[in-house]
Amino acid sequence: MALKRRESNLPTRFAIPMAPMIDVTFLLLMFFMCNLRVSTSEADFRQNLPVGGPKPVLNDDVVLPEIKVGLKSDRDGRLISITIGSKDLGNDDAAFDQLSDEVLTVVRRLGNPLRKDVEVEIDADFETEYRHVMKAVSKCTGRLDPQTKQVARYIEKIKFAPPHKPKE
Amino acid sequence: MKTPKVSTSTFEPDMTPIIDVVFQLVAFFMIALSFENTEADERVRLPKDMIARPPEVRPEYELILNVGYRRTATGRKLDTNPYVFHNNATVDVRDLGPILVQERRNFESTNRSEVRTTDRVTVIIRADDDLPTGVVQEVVRHCQQVGFSRFSLRAADVAE
């Protein structure tokens, strides 16, 4: 008996409706494009101590030097001078570099075990632009090796002196 | 006379390559989009620094305070008064206390640990590089009065 081939009712080719999917995809694309913010990455300077807070009690036998960094400015916030202790370093980029050298000298003198206990106090005028203070914090914290791009940190504790009153 | 046969089939452009490209773009923007920094306010121009590094361990609780000036789209200052931009509100630095108290309550309501809430919160200060330092110290003082004791000063990470 000859078998009769049955005609299939199914269409030979499926056409999946792509239009809704493309619509949604374009909407997603628009959403992500609109929400994209080109921004630089951010990083923190951690402060271990409350600003202007009490000093921690250390072993009586160990007398750590106080590193006091002063930032003096005029009424408009322009930097007049950077001081470390009683030494005036100036107010330009070289002064900040010298500040870094001075701090490193003190830290080297103390040696490794005490290094982490050394504290830098930053005493800035009320008007001093915040960028100068942050630069000073950065210079006291460590330095970047230009070849390896690695950060060598030598100070972990930074604190602010109690705030000054604004200049009249 | 025979009439020429007119093709009735519709013209369908091949959409596959364009869909491929669009998916690639979607994937790119999904990866590039960061939701982490949603509390950062674009009006604040952070001081730039090369030493600051992103924290290795993220704080348990963090309170981000944006301190800066109201600026136009071009970056020009609208006035010389500094403000704290917090949760879509622009607050005078002197009026920060009640907001911090509310934030402390919010943290306390989620704290299930025995450790004091304010000891678990790190206040991240994103301050404009033009600000007088005294203003930043005033913000810190307000935070201390409410009980917060951990602070972190944020800078823009720039490579030389």
XYZ file of C-alpha atoms in Angstrom:
328
model
C 0.000 0.000 0.000
C 1.438 3.283 -0.933
C 1.671 5.694 1.948
C 0.362 9.100 1.258
C 2.543 11.863 2.540
C 0.547 14.169 4.818
C 0.939 17.865 4.361
C 2.047 19.556 7.589
C -0.075 22.416 8.857
C 2.907 24.113 10.474
C 4.422 27.013 8.611
C 7.752 26.324 7.062
C 9.402 29.332 8.693
C 8.818 30.925 12.102
C 8.975 34.677 12.209
C 9.557 35.666 15.853
C 8.300 39.203 16.395
C 11.487 41.079 17.061
C 10.045 44.581 17.281
C 9.093 44.504 21.027
C 12.449 43.065 21.984
C 14.295 45.700 20.013
C 12.118 48.381 21.625
C 12.962 47.155 25.101
C 16.620 46.832 24.230
C 16.744 50.399 22.981
C 15.000 51.567 26.149
C 17.599 49.748 28.221
C 20.330 51.312 26.145
C 18.865 54.774 26.670
C 18.564 54.165 30.420
C 22.158 53.100 30.837
C 23.445 55.861 28.583
C 21.561 58.525 30.519
C 22.681 57.216 33.880
C 26.317 56.905 32.975
C 28.406 59.439 34.820
C 31.952 59.918 33.811
C 33.714 60.540 37.077
C 37.122 60.033 38.518
C 37.518 57.368 41.149
C 37.481 58.562 44.712
C 39.652 57.660 47.632
C 39.794 58.366 51.314
C 42.139 59.724 53.912
C 41.137 57.826 56.981
C 41.322 59.691 60.233
C 41.962 57.458 63.165
C 41.254 60.081 65.741
C 38.433 62.482 66.260
C 39.257 65.901 64.950
C 40.811 67.900 67.744
C 40.076 65.081 70.165
C 42.096 63.897 73.126
C 45.408 62.163 72.586
C 45.581 58.430 73.222
C 47.451 57.312 76.314
C 50.744 55.757 75.355
C 53.395 53.906 77.263
C 55.076 56.337 79.682
C 58.563 55.232 78.627
C 57.998 56.279 75.055
C 58.023 59.937 74.256
C 56.959 60.468 70.709
C 57.726 63.765 69.030
C 54.755 65.874 68.130
C 54.681 66.841 64.505
C 52.756 70.057 64.252
C 52.052 71.361 60.811
C 50.676 74.871 60.490
C 48.927 76.375 57.491
C 48.558 80.131 57.574
C 46.419 81.954 55.065
C 45.015 85.363 54.303
C 41.338 86.335 54.469
C 40.685 84.956 50.968
C 42.078 81.554 51.857
C 45.315 81.976 49.937
C 48.172 80.149 51.551
C 50.780 82.385 53.175
C 53.035 79.864 54.829
C 53.451 76.252 55.823
C 55.222 75.555 59.069
C 56.464 72.413 60.720
C 57.146 73.074 64.353
C 58.604 76.572 64.309
C 60.219 76.169 60.890
C 58.697 78.166 58.029
C 58.744 76.260 54.751
C 57.163 78.815 52.443
C 53.925 78.531 50.511
C 54.713 76.954 47.139
C 54.909 73.392 45.833
C 58.511 73.120 47.013
C 57.294 73.899 50.527
C 54.911 70.944 50.406
C 57.716 68.686 49.174
C 59.935 69.951 51.964
C 57.146 69.210 54.429
C 57.111 65.632 53.202
C 60.899 65.403 53.643
C 60.750 66.830 57.161
C 58.064 64.374 58.255
C 59.993 61.497 56.721
C 63.134 62.574 58.601
C 61.298 62.403 61.935
C 59.748 59.040 61.090
C 63.092 57.554 59.990
C 64.680 58.691 63.227
C 62.082 56.804 65.223
C 62.346 53.535 63.337
C 59.727 50.971 62.449
C 58.114 49.902 65.739
C 57.093 53.430 66.695
C 56.267 54.675 63.265
C 52.612 53.786 63.453
C 52.143 55.740 66.689
C 53.476 58.991 65.343
C 50.777 61.546 64.943
C 50.662 64.663 62.857
C 48.533 67.558 63.967
C 47.413 69.947 61.283
C 46.636 73.425 62.479
C 45.066 75.435 59.685
C 43.529 78.889 59.686
C 39.762 78.987 59.276
C 39.995 80.518 55.805
C 42.687 78.202 54.423
C 41.397 76.581 51.270
C 40.588 72.941 51.905
C 42.743 71.816 48.973
C 45.876 73.078 50.757
C 44.970 71.152 53.892
C 44.361 67.997 51.911
C 47.666 68.460 50.130
C 49.394 68.822 53.478
C 47.629 65.691 54.738
C 48.779 63.879 51.632
C 52.381 65.034 51.989
C 52.449 63.989 55.638
C 50.888 60.603 54.915
C 53.355 59.267 52.411
C 54.751 59.558 48.943
C 54.326 57.965 45.575
C 57.251 56.185 44.017
C 57.401 57.588 40.462
C 58.861 54.382 39.042
C 56.755 51.695 40.698
C 53.686 53.914 41.294
C 53.467 52.353 44.725
C 52.555 54.482 47.719
C 54.975 54.395 50.634
C 53.049 55.388 53.754
C 54.867 56.587 56.806
C 52.193 58.283 58.878
C 48.845 56.733 59.694
C 47.478 59.168 62.215
C 46.490 62.632 61.199
C 44.400 64.941 63.287
C 43.255 68.513 63.141
C 43.911 71.089 65.815
C 40.802 72.755 67.230
C 39.335 75.163 64.686
C 40.305 78.823 64.654
C 37.871 81.685 64.490
C 37.448 83.415 61.126
C 39.502 86.556 60.624
C 37.545 89.760 61.179
C -0.288 40.495 -24.192
C 1.378 39.195 -21.095
C 1.703 41.580 -18.115
C 5.028 41.499 -16.226
C 4.888 39.662 -12.944
C 5.166 42.030 -9.974
C 6.857 40.638 -6.897
C 4.596 40.911 -3.845
C 7.218 39.911 -1.245
C 8.076 42.604 1.346
C 11.601 43.872 1.862
C 12.935 42.874 5.286
C 16.309 44.275 6.232
C 18.560 41.965 8.197
C 18.322 43.204 11.776
C 20.730 40.711 13.307
C 23.921 42.841 13.165
C 22.232 45.925 14.611
C 20.705 43.906 17.448
C 24.122 42.422 18.139
C 25.656 45.878 18.334
C 22.872 47.216 20.532
C 23.301 44.311 22.944
C 27.008 44.980 23.050
C 26.299 48.618 23.885
C 23.803 47.652 26.590
C 26.354 45.311 28.112
C 29.022 48.033 28.033
C 26.860 50.643 29.715
C 25.672 48.130 32.308
C 29.242 47.401 33.286
C 30.337 51.033 33.138
C 27.430 52.272 35.222
C 28.282 52.401 38.869
C 25.504 52.618 41.388
C 27.964 52.737 44.270
C 28.637 56.399 44.037
C 25.042 57.560 43.946
C 25.470 59.676 47.056
C 28.207 61.710 45.469
C 27.111 65.212 44.556
C 28.456 66.607 41.318
C 28.478 70.154 42.664
C 31.303 69.199 44.987
C 34.732 69.455 43.415
C 36.939 67.180 45.412
C 40.581 68.028 46.028
C 42.790 65.892 43.830
C 45.365 63.584 45.297
C 47.681 60.757 44.339
C 48.278 59.234 47.763
C 44.678 58.645 48.796
C 43.517 55.137 48.046
C 40.080 53.524 48.088
C 39.536 51.779 51.438
C 40.475 48.091 51.485
C 37.580 47.275 53.772
C 34.337 49.081 53.247
C 32.929 50.612 56.456
C 30.035 48.780 58.034
C 27.835 51.853 57.947
C 28.729 55.009 56.119
C 27.240 58.447 56.164
C 28.279 60.570 53.221
C 28.169 64.321 53.655
C 28.671 66.497 50.587
C 29.856 69.970 51.538
C 30.243 72.626 48.901
C 28.762 75.553 47.058
C 25.663 75.882 44.937
C 26.945 76.106 41.390
C 25.596 76.619 37.894
C 25.949 73.934 35.239
C 29.186 75.591 34.160
C 30.567 75.401 37.690
C 30.201 79.067 38.636
C 29.334 79.660 42.275
C 25.828 81.014 42.823
C 26.720 82.379 46.234
C 29.586 82.248 48.652
C 27.727 80.408 51.420
C 28.770 76.802 51.882
C 26.046 74.156 52.126
C 25.673 70.496 52.904
C 23.929 68.582 50.117
C 22.147 65.667 51.671
C 19.292 63.538 50.300
C 18.312 66.087 47.647
C 18.195 68.841 50.258
C 20.496 71.830 50.486
C 21.179 72.581 54.117
C 23.086 75.392 55.739
C 26.064 74.032 57.675
C 24.690 75.609 60.873
C 21.447 73.621 60.505
C 23.153 70.251 60.118
C 22.490 69.054 63.692
C 18.865 67.833 63.325
C 19.734 65.974 60.101
C 22.590 64.169 61.808
C 20.353 63.246 64.739
C 17.845 61.767 62.278
C 20.612 59.857 60.512
C 21.845 58.474 63.831
C 18.307 57.279 64.611
C 18.112 55.603 61.213
C 21.369 53.774 61.854
C 20.259 52.823 65.366
C 17.058 51.294 64.040
C 19.074 48.910 61.840
C 21.804 48.141 64.356
C 21.333 44.691 65.898
C 24.791 44.566 67.424
C 25.772 45.469 70.959
C 28.427 47.817 69.692
C 27.342 51.426 69.928
C 25.887 52.536 66.614
C 27.937 55.687 66.321
C 31.104 53.607 66.678
C 30.146 51.597 63.620
C 29.388 54.520 61.361
C 32.102 56.192 59.318
C 31.284 59.726 58.278
C 32.704 60.310 54.819
C 33.192 63.974 54.114
C 33.201 64.987 50.471
C 34.198 68.622 50.699
C 34.781 71.112 47.906
C 38.437 72.019 47.439
C 37.541 75.737 47.535
C 35.937 75.583 50.966
C 37.491 77.280 53.955
C 38.916 74.555 56.172
C 36.998 75.972 59.118
C 33.731 74.993 57.458
C 34.836 71.376 57.150
C 35.881 71.447 60.805
C 32.476 72.839 61.700
C 30.811 69.908 59.912
C 33.047 67.525 61.853
C 32.170 69.300 65.094
C 28.438 68.873 64.394
C 29.019 65.163 63.781
C 30.990 64.824 67.017
C 28.221 66.512 68.978
C 25.791 63.882 67.714
C 28.226 61.132 68.680
C 29.950 60.142 65.450
C 33.645 59.557 65.939
C 34.982 57.970 62.751
C 35.789 60.234 59.878
C 37.147 59.872 56.428
C 38.083 62.712 54.125
C 37.469 62.021 50.490
C 39.674 63.087 47.593
C 39.621 62.469 43.863
C 42.114 59.773 43.030
C 44.350 61.038 40.236
C 47.321 59.340 38.685
C 50.287 61.519 37.815
